[in-house]
Every structure is written in C-alpha cells, then in structure tokens.
mmCIF file with all atom_site columns, C-alpha atoms in Angstrom:
data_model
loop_
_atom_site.group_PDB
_atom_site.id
_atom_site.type_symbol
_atom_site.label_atom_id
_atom_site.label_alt_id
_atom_site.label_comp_id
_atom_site.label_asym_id
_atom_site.label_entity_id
_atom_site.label_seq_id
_atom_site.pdbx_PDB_ins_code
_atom_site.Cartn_x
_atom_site.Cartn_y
_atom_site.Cartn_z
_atom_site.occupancy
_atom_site.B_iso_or_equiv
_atom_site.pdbx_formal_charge
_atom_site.auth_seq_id
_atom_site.auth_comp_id
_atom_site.auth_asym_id
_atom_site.auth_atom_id
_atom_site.pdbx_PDB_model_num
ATOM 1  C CA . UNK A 1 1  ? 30.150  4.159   5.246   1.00 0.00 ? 1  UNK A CA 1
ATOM 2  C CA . UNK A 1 2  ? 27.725  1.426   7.146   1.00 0.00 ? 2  UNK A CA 1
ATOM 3  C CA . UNK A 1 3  ? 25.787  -0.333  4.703   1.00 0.00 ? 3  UNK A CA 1
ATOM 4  C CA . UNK A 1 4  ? 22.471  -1.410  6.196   1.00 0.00 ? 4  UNK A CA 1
ATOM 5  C CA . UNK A 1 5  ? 21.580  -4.996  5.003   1.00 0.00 ? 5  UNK A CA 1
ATOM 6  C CA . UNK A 1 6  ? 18.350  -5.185  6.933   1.00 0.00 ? 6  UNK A CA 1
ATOM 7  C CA . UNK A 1 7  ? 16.675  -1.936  4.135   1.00 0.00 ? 7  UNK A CA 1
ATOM 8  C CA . UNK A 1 8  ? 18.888  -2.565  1.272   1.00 0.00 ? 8  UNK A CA 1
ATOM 9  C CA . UNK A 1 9  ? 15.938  -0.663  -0.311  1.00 0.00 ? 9  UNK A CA 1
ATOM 10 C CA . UNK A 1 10 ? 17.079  2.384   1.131   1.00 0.00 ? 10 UNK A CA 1
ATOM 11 C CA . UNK A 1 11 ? 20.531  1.865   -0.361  1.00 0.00 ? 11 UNK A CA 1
ATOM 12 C CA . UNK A 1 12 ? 21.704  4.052   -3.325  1.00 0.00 ? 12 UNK A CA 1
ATOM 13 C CA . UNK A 1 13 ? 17.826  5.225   -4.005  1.00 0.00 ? 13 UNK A CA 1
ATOM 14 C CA . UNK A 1 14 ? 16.846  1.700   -5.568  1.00 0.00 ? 14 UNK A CA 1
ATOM 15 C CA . UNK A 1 15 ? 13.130  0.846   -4.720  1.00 0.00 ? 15 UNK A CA 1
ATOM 16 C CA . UNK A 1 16 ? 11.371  -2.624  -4.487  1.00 0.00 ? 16 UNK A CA 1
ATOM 17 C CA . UNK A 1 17 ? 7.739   -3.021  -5.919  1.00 0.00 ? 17 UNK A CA 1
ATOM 18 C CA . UNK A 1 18 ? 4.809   -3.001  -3.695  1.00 0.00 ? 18 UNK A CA 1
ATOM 19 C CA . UNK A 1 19 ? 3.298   -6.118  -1.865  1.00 0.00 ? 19 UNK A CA 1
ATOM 20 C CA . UNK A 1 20 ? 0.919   -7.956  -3.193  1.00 0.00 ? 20 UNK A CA 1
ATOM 21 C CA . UNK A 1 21 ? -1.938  -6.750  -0.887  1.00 0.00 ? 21 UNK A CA 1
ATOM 22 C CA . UNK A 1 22 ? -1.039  -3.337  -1.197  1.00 0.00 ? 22 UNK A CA 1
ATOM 23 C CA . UNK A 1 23 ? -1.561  -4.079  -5.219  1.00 0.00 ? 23 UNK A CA 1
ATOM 24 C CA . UNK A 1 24 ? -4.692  -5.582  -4.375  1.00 0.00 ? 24 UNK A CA 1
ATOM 25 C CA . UNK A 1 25 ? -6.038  -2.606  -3.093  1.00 0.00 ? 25 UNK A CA 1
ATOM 26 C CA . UNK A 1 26 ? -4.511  -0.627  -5.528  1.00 0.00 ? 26 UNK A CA 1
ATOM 27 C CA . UNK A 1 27 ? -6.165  -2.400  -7.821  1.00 0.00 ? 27 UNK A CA 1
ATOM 28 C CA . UNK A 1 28 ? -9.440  -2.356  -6.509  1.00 0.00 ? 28 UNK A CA 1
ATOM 29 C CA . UNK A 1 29 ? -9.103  1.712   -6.162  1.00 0.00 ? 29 UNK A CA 1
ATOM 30 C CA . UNK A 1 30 ? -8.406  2.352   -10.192 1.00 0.00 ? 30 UNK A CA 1
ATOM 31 C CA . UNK A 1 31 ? -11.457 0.106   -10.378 1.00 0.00 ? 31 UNK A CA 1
ATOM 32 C CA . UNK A 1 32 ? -14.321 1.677   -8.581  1.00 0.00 ? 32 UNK A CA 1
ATOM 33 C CA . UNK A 1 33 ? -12.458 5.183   -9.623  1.00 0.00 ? 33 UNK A CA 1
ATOM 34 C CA . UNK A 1 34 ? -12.118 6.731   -6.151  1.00 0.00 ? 34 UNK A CA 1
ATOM 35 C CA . UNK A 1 35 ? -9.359  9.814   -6.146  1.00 0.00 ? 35 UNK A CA 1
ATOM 36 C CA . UNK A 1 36 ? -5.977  8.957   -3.651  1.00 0.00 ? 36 UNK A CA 1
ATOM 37 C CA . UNK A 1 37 ? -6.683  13.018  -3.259  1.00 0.00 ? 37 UNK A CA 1
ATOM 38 C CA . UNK A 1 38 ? -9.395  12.741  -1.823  1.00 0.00 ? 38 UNK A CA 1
ATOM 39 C CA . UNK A 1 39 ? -8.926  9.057   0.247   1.00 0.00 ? 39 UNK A CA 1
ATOM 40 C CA . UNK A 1 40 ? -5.941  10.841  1.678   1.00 0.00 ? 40 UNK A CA 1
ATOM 41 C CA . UNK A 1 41 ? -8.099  13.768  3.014   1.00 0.00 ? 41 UNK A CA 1
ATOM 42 C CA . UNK A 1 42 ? -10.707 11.535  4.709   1.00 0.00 ? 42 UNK A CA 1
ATOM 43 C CA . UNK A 1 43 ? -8.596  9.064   5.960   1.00 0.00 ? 43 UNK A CA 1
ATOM 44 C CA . UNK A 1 44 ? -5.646  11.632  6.985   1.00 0.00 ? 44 UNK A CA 1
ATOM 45 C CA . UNK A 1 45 ? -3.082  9.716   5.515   1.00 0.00 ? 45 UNK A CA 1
ATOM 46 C CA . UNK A 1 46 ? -0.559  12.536  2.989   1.00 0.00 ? 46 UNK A CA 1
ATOM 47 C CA . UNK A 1 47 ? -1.185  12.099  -0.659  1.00 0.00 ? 47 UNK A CA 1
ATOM 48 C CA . UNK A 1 48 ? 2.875   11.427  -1.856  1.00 0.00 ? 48 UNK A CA 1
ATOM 49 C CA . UNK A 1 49 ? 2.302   7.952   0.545   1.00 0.00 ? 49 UNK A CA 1
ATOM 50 C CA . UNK A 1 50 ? -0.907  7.042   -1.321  1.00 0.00 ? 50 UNK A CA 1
ATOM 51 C CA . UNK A 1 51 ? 0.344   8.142   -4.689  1.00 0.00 ? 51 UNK A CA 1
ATOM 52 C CA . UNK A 1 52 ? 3.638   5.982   -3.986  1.00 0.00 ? 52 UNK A CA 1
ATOM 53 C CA . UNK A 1 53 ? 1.881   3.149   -2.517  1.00 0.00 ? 53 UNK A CA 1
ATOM 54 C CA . UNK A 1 54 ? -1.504  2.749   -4.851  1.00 0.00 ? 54 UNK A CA 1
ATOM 55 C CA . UNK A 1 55 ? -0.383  4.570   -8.079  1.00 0.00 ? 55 UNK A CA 1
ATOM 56 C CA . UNK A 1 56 ? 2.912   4.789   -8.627  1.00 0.00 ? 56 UNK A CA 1
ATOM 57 C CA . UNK A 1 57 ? 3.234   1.203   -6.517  1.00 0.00 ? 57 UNK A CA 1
ATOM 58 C CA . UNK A 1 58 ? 6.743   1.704   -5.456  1.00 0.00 ? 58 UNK A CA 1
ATOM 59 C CA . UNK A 1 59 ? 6.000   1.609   -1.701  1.00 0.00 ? 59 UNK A CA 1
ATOM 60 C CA . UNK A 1 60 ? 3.890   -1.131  0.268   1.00 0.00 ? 60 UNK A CA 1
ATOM 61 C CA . UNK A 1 61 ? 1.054   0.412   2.897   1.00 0.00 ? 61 UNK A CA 1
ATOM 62 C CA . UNK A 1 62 ? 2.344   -0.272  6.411   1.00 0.00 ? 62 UNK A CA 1
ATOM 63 C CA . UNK A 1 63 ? -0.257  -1.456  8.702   1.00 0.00 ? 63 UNK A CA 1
ATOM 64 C CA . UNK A 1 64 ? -2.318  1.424   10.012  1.00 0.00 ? 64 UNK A CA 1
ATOM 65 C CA . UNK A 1 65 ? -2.566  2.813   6.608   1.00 0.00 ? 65 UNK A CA 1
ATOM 66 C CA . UNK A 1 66 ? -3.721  -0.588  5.172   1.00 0.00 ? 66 UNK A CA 1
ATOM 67 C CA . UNK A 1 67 ? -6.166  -0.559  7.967   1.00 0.00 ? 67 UNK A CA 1
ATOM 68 C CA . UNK A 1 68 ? -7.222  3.181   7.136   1.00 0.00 ? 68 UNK A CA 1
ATOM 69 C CA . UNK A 1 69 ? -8.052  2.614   3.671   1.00 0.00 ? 69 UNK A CA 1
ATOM 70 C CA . UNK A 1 70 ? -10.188 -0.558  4.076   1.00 0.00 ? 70 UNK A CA 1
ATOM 71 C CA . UNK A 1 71 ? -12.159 1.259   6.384   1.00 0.00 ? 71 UNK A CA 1
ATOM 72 C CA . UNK A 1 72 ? -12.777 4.024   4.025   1.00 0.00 ? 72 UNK A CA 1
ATOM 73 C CA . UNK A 1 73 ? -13.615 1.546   1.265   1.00 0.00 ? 73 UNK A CA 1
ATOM 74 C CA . UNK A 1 74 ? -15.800 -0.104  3.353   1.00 0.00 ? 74 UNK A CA 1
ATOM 75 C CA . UNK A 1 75 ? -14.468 -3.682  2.915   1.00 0.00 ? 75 UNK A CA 1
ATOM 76 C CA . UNK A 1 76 ? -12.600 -6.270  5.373   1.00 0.00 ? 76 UNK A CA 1
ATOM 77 C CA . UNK A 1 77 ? -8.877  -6.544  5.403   1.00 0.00 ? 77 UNK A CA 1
ATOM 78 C CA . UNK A 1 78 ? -9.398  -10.339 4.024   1.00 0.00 ? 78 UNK A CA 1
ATOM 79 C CA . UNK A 1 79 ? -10.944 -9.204  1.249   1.00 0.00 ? 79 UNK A CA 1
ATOM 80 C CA . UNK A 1 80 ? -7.642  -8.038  -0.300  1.00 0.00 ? 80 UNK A CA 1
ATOM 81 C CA . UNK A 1 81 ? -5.601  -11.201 1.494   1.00 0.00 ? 81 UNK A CA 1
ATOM 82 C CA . UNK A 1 82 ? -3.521  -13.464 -0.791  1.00 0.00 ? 82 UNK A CA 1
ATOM 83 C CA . UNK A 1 83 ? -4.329  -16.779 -1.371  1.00 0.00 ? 83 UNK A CA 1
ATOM 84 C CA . UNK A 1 84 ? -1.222  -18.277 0.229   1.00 0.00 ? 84 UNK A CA 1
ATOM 85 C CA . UNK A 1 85 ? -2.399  -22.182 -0.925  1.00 0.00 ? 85 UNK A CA 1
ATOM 86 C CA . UNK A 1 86 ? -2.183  -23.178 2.341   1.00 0.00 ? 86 UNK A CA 1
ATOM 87 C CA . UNK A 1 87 ? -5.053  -24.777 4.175   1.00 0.00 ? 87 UNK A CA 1
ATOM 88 C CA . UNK A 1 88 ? -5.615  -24.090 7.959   1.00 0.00 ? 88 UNK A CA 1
#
C-alpha cells in the first residue's frame, strides 16, 4: 500500500485540529449564537462541513467556504486574520 506523505491526515483516520482562522470564526459564531443549520442553508455550504469545521473543529474551512461565511456574517476576511508579528 502507497502511503501518501503529502495528507498524512488522511492516513489511518487520524485528524489534525482546525486552523487558527477557521477557530476564529468558530469562535466568533458560538458568540453571537448563530445556528451552522441554518448558515449552511443560506450560504449553501452542507451542514457535516460546518459542524466539522466550526463545532466539532476537526476540519479547517477551505477558501470559498471561508469566504462564504464572512459574507454571511457580514464581516471582512481580516477581521478573523492572525496576528502573524510581522510588520509589512
């Protein structure tokens, strides 16, 4: 059997923790008290994703779905950046 070093989270079922921004927003969610039910109706995006990625946090939003729920929360995707330390 191949083992695939590039996903080793795919390997044997083990799963790796969310990102941070992805806990950011996850975060921000519990805290203002909106449903993942209903975010994942409006913003067309299935619930098991959103319940893995902002409750359960064992899966980081990709992109488009990052992108998704910002809009429906009606805040910028800087608002949930990290603060790296670095200056520009």
């Amino acid at each position: 059997m191949k083992v695939n070093n590039q996903f080793p989270a795919r390997q044997k079922g083990r799963k790796y923790p969310a990102d941070i921004e992805t806990t950011l927003v996850a975060d921000y969610v519990q805290e203002i008290g909106i449903k993942y039910t209903c975010m994942a109706r409006e913003i067309g995006i299935p619930e098991g994703i959103l319940r893995r990625s902002l409750i359960t946090r064992e899966r980081s939003l990709r992109a488009g779905e990052f992108l998704a729920v910002c809009r429906f929360l009606k805040k910028e995707p800087f608002d949930f950046a990290s603060d790296t330390g670095r200056s520009v």
